[in-house]
mmCIF file of C-alpha atoms in Angstrom:
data_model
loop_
_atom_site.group_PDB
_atom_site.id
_atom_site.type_symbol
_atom_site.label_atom_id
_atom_site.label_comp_id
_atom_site.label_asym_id
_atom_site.label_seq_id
_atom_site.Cartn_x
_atom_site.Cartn_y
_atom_site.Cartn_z
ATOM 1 C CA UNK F 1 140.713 53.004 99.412
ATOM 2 C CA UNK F 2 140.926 55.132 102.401
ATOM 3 C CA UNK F 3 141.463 58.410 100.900
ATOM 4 C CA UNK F 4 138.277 57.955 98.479
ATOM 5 C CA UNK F 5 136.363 57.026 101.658
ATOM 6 C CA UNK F 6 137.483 60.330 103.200
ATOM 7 C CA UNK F 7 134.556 63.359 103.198
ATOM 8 C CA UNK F 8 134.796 65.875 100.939
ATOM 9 C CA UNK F 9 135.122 69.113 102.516
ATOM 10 C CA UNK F 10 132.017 71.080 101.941
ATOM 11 C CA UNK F 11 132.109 74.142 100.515
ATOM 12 C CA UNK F 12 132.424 77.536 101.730
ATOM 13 C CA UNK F 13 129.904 79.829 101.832
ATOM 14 C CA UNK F 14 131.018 82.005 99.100
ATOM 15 C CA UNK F 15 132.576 79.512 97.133
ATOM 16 C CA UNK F 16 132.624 80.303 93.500
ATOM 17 C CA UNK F 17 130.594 77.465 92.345
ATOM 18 C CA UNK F 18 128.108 77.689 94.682
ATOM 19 C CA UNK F 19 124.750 79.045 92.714
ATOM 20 C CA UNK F 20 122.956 82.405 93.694
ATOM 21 C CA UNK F 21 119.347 81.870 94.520
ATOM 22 C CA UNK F 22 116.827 82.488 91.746
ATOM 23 C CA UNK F 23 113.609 84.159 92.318
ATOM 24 C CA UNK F 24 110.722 81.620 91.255
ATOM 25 C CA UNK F 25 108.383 82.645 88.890
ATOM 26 C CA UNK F 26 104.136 81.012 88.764
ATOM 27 C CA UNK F 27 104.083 78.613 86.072
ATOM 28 C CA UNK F 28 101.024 79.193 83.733
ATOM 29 C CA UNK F 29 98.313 77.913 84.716
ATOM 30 C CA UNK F 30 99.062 78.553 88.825
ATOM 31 C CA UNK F 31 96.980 81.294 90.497
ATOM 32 C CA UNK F 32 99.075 84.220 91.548
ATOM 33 C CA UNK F 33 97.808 85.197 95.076
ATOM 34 C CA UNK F 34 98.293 88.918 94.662
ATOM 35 C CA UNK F 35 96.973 91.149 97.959
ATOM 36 C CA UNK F 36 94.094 93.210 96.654
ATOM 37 C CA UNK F 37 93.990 96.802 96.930
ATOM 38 C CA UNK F 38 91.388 100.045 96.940
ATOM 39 C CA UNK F 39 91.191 100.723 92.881
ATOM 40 C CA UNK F 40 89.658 104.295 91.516
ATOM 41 C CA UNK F 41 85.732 103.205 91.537
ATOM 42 C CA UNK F 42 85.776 100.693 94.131
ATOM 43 C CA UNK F 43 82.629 100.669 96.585
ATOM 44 C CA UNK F 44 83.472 99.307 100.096
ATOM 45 C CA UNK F 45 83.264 99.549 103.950
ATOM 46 C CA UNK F 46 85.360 101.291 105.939
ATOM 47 C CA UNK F 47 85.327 100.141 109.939
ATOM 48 C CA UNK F 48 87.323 100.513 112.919
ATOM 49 C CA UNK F 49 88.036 98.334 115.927
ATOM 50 C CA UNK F 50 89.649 98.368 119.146
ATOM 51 C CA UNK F 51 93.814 98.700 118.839
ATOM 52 C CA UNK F 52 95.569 95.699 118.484
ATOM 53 C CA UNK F 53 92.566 93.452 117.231
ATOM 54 C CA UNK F 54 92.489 94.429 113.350
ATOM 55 C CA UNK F 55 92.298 90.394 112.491
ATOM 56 C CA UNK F 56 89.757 89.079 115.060
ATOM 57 C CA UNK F 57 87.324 92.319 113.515
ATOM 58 C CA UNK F 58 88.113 91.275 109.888
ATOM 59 C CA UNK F 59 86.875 87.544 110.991
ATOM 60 C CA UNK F 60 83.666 89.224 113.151
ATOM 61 C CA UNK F 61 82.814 91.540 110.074
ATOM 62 C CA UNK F 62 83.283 88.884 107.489
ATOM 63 C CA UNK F 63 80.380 86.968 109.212
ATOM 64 C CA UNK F 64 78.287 89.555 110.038
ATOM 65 C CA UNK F 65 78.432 90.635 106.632
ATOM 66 C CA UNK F 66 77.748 87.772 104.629
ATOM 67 C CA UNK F 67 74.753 86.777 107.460
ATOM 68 C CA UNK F 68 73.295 89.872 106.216
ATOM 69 C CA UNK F 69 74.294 89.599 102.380
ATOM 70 C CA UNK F 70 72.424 86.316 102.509
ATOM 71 C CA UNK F 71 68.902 88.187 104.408
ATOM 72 C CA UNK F 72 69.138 90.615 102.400
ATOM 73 C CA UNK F 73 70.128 89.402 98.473
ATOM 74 C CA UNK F 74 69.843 85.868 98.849
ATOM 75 C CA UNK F 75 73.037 85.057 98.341
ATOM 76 C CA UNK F 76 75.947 83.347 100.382
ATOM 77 C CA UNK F 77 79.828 83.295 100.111
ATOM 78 C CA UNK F 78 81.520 81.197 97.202
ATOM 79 C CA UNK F 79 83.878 79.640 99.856
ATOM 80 C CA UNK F 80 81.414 78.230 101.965
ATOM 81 C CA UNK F 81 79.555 76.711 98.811
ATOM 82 C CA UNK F 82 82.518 75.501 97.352
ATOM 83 C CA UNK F 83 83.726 73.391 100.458
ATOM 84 C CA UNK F 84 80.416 71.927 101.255
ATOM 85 C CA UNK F 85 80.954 70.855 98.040
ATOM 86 C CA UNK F 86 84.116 69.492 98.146
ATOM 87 C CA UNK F 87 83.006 67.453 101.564
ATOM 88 C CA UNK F 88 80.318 65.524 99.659
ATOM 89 C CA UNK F 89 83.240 64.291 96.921
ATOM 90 C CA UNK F 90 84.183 60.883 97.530
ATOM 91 C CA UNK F 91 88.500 60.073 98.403
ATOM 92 C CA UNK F 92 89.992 58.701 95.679
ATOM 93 C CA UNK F 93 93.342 56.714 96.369
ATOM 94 C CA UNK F 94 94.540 57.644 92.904
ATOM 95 C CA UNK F 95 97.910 59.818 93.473
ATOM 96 C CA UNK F 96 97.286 61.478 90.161
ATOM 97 C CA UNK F 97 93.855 62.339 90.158
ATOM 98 C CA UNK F 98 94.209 63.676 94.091
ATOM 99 C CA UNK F 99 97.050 66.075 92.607
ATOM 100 C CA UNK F 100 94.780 67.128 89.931
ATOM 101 C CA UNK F 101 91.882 68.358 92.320
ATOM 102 C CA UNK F 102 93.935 69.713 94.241
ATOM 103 C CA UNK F 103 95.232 72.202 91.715
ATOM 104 C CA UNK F 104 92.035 72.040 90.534
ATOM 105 C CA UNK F 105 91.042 73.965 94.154
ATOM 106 C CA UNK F 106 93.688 76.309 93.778
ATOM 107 C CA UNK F 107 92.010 77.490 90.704
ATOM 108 C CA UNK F 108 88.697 77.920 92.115
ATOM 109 C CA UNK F 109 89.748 79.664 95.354
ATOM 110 C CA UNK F 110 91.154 82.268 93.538
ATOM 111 C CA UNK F 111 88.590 82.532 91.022
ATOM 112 C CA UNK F 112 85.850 82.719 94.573
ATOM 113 C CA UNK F 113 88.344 85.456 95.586
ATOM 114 C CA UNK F 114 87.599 87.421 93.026
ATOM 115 C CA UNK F 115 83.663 86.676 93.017
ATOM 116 C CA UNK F 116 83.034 87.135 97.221
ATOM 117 C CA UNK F 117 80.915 89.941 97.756
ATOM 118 C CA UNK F 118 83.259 91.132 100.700
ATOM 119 C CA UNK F 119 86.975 91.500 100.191
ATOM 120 C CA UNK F 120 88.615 92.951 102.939
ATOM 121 C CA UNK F 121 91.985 94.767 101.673
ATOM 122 C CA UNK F 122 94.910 95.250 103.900
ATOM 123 C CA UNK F 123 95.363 98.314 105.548
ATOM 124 C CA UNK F 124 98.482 99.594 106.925
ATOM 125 C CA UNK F 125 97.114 102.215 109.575
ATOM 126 C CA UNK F 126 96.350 100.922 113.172
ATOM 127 C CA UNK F 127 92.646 100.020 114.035
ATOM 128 C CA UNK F 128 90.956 101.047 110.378
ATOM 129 C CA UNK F 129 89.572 98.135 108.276
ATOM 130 C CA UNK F 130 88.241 98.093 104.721
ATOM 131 C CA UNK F 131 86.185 95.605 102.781
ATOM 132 C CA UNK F 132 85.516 95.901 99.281
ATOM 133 C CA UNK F 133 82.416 95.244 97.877
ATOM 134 C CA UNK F 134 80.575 93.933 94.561
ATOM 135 C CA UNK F 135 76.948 94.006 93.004
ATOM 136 C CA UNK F 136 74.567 93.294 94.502
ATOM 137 C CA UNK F 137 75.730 94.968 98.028
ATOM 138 C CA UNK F 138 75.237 98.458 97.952
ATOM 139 C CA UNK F 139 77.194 100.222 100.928
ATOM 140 C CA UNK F 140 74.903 102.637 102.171
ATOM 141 C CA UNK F 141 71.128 100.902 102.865
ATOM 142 C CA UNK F 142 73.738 97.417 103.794
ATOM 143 C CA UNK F 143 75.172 99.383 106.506
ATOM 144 C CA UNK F 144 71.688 100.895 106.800
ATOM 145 C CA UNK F 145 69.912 97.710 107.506
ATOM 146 C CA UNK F 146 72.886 96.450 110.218
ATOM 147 C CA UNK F 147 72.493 99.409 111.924
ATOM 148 C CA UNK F 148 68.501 99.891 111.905
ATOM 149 C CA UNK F 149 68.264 96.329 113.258
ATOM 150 C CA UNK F 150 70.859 96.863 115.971
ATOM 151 C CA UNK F 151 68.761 100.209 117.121
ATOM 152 C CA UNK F 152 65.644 98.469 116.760
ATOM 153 C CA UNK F 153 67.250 95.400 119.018
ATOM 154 C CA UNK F 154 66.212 92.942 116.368
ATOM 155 C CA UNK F 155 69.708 91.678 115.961
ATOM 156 C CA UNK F 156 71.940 91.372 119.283
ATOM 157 C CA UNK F 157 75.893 91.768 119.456
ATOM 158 C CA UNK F 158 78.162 88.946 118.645
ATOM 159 C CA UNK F 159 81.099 90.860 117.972
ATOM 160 C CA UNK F 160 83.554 92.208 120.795
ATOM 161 C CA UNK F 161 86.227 94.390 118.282
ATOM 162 C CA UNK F 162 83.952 95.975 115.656
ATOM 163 C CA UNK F 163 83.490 99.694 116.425
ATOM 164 C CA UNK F 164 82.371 101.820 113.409
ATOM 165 C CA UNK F 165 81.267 100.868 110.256
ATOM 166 C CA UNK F 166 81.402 103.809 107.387
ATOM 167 C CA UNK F 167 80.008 103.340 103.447
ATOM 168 C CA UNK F 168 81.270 104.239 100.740
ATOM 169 C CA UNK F 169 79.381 104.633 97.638
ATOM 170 C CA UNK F 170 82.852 105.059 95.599
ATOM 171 C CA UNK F 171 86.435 105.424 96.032
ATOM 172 C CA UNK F 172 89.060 107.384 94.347
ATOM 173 C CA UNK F 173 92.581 109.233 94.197
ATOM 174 C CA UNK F 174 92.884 111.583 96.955
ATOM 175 C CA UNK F 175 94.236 114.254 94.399
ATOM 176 C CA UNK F 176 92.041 117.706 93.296
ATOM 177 C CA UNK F 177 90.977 115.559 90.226
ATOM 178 C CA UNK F 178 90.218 112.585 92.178
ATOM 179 C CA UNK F 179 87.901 114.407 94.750
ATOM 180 C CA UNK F 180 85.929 115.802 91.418
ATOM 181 C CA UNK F 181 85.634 112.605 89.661
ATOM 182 C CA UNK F 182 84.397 110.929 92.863
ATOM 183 C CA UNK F 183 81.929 113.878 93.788
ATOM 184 C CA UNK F 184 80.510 114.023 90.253
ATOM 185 C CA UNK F 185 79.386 110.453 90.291
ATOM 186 C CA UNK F 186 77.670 110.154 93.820
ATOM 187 C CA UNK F 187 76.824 113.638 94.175
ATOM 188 C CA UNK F 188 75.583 113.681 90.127
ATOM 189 C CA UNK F 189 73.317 110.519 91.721
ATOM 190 C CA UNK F 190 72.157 111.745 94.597
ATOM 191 C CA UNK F 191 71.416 115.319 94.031
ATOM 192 C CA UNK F 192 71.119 116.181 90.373
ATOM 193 C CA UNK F 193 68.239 113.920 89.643
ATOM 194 C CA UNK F 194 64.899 114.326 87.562
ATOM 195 C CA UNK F 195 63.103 115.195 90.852
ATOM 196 C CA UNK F 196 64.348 118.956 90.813
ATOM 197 C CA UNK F 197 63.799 118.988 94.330
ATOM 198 C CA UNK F 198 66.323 121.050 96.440
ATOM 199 C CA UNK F 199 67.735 119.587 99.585
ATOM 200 C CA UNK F 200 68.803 120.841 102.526
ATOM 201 C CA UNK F 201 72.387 118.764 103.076
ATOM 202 C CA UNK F 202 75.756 119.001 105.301
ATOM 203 C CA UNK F 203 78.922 117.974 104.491
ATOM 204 C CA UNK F 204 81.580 115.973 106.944
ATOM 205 C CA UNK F 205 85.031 115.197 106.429
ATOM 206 C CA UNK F 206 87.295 112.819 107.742
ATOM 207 C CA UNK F 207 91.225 112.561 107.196
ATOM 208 C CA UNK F 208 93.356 110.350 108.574
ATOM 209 C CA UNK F 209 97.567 110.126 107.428
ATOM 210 C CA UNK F 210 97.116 112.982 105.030
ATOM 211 C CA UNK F 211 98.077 116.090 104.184
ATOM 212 C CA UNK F 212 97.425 116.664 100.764
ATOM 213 C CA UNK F 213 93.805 117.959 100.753
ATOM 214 C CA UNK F 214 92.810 120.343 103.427
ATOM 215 C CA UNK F 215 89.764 120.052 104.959
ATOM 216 C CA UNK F 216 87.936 123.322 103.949
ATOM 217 C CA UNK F 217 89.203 122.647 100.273
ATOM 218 C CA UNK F 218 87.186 119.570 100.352
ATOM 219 C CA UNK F 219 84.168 121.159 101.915
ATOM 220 C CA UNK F 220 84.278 124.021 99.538
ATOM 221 C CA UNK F 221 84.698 121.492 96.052
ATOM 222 C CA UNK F 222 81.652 119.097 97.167
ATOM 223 C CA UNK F 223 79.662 122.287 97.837
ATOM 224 C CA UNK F 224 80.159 123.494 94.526
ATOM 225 C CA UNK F 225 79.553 120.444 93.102
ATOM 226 C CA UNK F 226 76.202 120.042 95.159
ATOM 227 C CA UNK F 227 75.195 123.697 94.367
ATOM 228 C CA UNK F 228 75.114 123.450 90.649
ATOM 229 C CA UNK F 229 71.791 124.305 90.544
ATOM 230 C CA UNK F 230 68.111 122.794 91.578
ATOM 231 C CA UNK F 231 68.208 125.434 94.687
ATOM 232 C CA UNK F 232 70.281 123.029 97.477
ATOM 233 C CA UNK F 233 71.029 124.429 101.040
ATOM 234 C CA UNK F 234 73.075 124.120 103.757
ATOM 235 C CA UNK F 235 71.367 122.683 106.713
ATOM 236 C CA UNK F 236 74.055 121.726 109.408
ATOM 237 C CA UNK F 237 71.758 120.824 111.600
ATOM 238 C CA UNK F 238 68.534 119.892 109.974
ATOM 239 C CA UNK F 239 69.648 118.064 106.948
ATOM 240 C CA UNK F 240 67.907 115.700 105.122
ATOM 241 C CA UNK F 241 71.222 114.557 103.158
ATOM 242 C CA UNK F 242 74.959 114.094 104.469
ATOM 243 C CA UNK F 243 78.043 114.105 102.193
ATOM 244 C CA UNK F 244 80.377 111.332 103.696
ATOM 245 C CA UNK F 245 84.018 112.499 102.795
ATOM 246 C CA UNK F 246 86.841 110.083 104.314
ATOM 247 C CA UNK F 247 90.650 110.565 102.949
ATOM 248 C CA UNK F 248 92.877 107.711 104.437
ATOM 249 C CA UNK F 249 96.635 108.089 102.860
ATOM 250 C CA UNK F 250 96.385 108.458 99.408
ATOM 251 C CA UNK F 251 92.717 107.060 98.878
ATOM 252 C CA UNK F 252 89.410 108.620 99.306
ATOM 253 C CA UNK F 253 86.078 107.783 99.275
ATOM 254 C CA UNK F 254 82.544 109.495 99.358
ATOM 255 C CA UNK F 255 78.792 108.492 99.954
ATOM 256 C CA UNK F 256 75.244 109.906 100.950
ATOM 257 C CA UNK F 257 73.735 109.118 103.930
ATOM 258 C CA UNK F 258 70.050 109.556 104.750
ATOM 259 C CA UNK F 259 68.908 112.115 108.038
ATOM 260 C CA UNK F 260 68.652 109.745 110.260
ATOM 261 C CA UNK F 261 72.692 108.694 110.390
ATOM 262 C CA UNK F 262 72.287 110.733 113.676
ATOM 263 C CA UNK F 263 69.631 108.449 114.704
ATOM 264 C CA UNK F 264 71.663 105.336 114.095
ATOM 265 C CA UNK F 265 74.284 106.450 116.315
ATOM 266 C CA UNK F 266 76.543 107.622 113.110
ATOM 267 C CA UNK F 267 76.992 103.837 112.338
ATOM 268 C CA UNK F 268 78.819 103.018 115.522
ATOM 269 C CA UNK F 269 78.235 99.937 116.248
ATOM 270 C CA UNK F 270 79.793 99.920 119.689
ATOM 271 C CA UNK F 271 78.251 103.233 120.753
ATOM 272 C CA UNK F 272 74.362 101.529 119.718
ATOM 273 C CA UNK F 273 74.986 98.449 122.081
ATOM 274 C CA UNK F 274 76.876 100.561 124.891
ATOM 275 C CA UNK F 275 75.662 103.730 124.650
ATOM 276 C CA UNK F 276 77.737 106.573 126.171
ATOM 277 C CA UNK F 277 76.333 109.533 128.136
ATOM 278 C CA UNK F 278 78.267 112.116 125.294
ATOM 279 C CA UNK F 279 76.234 113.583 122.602
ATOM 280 C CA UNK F 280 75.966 112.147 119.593
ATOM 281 C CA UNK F 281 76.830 115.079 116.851
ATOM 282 C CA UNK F 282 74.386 114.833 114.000
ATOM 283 C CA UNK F 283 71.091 113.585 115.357
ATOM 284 C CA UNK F 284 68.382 116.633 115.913
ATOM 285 C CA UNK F 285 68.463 117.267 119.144
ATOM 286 C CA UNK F 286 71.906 116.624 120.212
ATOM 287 C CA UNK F 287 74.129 118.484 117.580
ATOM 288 C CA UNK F 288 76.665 121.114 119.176
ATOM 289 C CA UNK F 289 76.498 123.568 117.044
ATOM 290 C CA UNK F 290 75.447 127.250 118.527
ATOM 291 C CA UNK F 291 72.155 129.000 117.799
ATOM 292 C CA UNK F 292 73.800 131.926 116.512
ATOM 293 C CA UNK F 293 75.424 129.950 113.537
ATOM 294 C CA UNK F 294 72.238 128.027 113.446
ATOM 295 C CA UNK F 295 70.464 131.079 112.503
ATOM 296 C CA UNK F 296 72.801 132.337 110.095
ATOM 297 C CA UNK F 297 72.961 129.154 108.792
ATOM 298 C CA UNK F 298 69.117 129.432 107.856
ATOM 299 C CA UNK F 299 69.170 132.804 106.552
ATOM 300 C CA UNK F 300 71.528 131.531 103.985
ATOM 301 C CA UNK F 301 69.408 128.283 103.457
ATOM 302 C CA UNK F 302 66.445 130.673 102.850
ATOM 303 C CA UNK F 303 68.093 132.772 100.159
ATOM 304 C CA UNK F 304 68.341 130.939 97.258
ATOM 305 C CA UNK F 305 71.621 129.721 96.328
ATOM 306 C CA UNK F 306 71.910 128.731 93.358
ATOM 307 C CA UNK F 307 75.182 129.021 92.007
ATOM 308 C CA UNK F 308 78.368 126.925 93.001
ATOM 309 C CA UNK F 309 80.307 129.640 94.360
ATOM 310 C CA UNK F 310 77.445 131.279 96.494
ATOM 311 C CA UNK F 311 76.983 127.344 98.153
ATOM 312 C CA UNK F 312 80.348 126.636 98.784
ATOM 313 C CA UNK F 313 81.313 130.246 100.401
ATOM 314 C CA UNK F 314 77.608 130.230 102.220
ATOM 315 C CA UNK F 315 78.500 126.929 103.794
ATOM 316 C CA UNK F 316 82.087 128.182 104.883
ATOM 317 C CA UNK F 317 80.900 131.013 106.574
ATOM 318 C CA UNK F 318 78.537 128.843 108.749
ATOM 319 C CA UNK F 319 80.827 126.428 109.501
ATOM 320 C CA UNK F 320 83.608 128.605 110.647
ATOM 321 C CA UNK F 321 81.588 130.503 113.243
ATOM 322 C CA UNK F 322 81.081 127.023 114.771
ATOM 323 C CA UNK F 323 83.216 125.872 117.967
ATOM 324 C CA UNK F 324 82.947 121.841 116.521
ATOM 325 C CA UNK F 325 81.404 121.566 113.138
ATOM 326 C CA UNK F 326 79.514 119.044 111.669
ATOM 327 C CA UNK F 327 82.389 118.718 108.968
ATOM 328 C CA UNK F 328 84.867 118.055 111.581
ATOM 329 C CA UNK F 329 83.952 116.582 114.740
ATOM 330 C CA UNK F 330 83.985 113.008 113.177
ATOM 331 C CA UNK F 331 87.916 113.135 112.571
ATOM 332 C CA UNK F 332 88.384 111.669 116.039
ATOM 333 C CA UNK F 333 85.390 109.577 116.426
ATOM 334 C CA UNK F 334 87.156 107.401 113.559
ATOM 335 C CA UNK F 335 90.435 106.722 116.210
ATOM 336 C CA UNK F 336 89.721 104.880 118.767
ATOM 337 C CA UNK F 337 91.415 105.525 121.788
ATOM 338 C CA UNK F 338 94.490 103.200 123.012
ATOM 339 C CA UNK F 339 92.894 102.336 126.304
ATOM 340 C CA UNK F 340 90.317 100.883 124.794
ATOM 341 C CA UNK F 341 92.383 97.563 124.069
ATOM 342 C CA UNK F 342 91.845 94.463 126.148
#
């Protein structure tokens, strides 16, 4: 009797019958939380924020942008609807029926997932923020609007972290053939339309963690996709069109922004409610670039360039006699400064 009483000694950790752990697959039927990602023909928002305080800026953005979503399209978040309607449910005390909404919930918050208008994907590079978005939100006049209304001092600050807030009409690779899908599309858009109007544009590039595509081989494969006729120009300083190239990593995205992105303090948030005393590259009167360029710059404008080539080389030649040009001085307006942490 007292040896069966006696505890059995417990195993050793690599004893031979002990099993390995198994890696647990989602039964059908359970949602599979899988982190989103940027995807080739994405739209989103890029933004930055102050070091150290990516997650309080995702939570500021994510209101400010469905406040605005709901002004502007009518339309509010599929979270918010989904628990006000979840509060108005009576409790059951029935064990099986409370397991069955509940997976029942699980179900629908990934389905909302998948039908917000604002997804904000994970990025792994220190104060930069994205958030994808879906019909009806269109980047460019959303950002637009926020902006215009900050300027205008219709809507006041409620956010401490958000700094600058950049559209993006489309994303791609950032490969050669990437950069030309992406340009075709929102270049094809915006300046190969029925109008035949030419416009006087500038282009500005922004890379951040990458070293693939150079700077002045982006410049010169938008202009040649701009310049394919219909008599465009390069206009750094007078433009009445801006080509929005930013490469983070190994994803880029492009837009076109109207002539007053100056105006609207280049989208910074931060720098329209506390305005510094430095100039604000882009707007009319404050741009940096020399007269001297400025006048070559014309001179080409005035000739008519209408092949690809012509454009692209015409636009490096004014840029390059520039101290700070307009498709560079952006670069480190987009990383915010350590210091600037609280």
């Amino acid at each position: 009797m007292e040896d069966s009483k006696k505890r059995k000694p417990e195993p050793e950790p690599d004893h031979p019958n002990k099993k390995p752990k198994q890696w647990r697959t989602p039964k059908k039927g359970q949602p599979n939380y899988a982190p989103p990602t940027i995807e080739p023909g994405d739209a989103g928002i890029w933004a930055t924020c102050t070091k150290g305080k990516e997650g309080k800026c995702t939570m500021e953005l994510r209101e400010l942008f469905e406040e605005y979503a709901a002004k502007l399209y009518g339309t509010s978040a599929p979270e918010a609807e989904e628990a006000g309607g979840k509060e108005d449910e009576e409790e059951d005390d029935d064990i099986a029926i409370d397991i069955a909404k509940e997976i029942q919930g699980l179900k629908s918050s990934s389905t909302s997932r998948k039908k917000a208008l604002f997804q904000p994907v994970r990025i792994d590079i220190q104060c930069v923020l994205f958030f994808k978005t879906r019909a009806p939100v269109e980047p460019v006049p959303f950002v637009q609007r926020i902006c215009s209304d900050a300027v205008s001092g219709i809507s006041m600050r409620r956010g401490r972290w958000v700094k600058k807030l950049t559209p993006m009409m489309m994303m791609g690779k950032a490969t050669p053939e990437g950069l030309q899908r992406v340009a075709d599309e929102v270049l094809g858009n915006a300046f190969h339309g029925d109008t035949g109007e030419g416009w006087r544009f500038a282009i500005r590039v922004t890379r951040r963690n990458h070293s693939v595509l150079k700077r002045e081989e982006i410049i010169g494969q938008v202009a040649a996709t701009v310049g394919r006729g219909q008599g465009h120009r390069v206009d750094l300083k007078g433009y009445e069109k801006l080509v929005l190239v930013d490469v983070y990593r190994n994803v880029l995205g492009m837009s076109v922004v109207d002539s007053d992105y100056g105006d609207l303090r280049q989208f910074n948030l931060d720098e329209i409610y506390n305005p510094s005393s430095k100039p604000v590259a882009g707007s009319a009167e404050k741009s940096n670039i020399t007269n001297a360029s400025h006048d070559e710059m014309a001179a080409h404008g005035n000739s008519s360039l209408q092949n690809a080539p012509t454009l692209a080389s015409a636009y490096h030649d004014v840029a390059s006699e520039t101290t700070t040009t307009i498709a560079s001085e952006d670069a480190t307006d987009m990383i915010p400064n350590a210091i600037e942490q609280q």
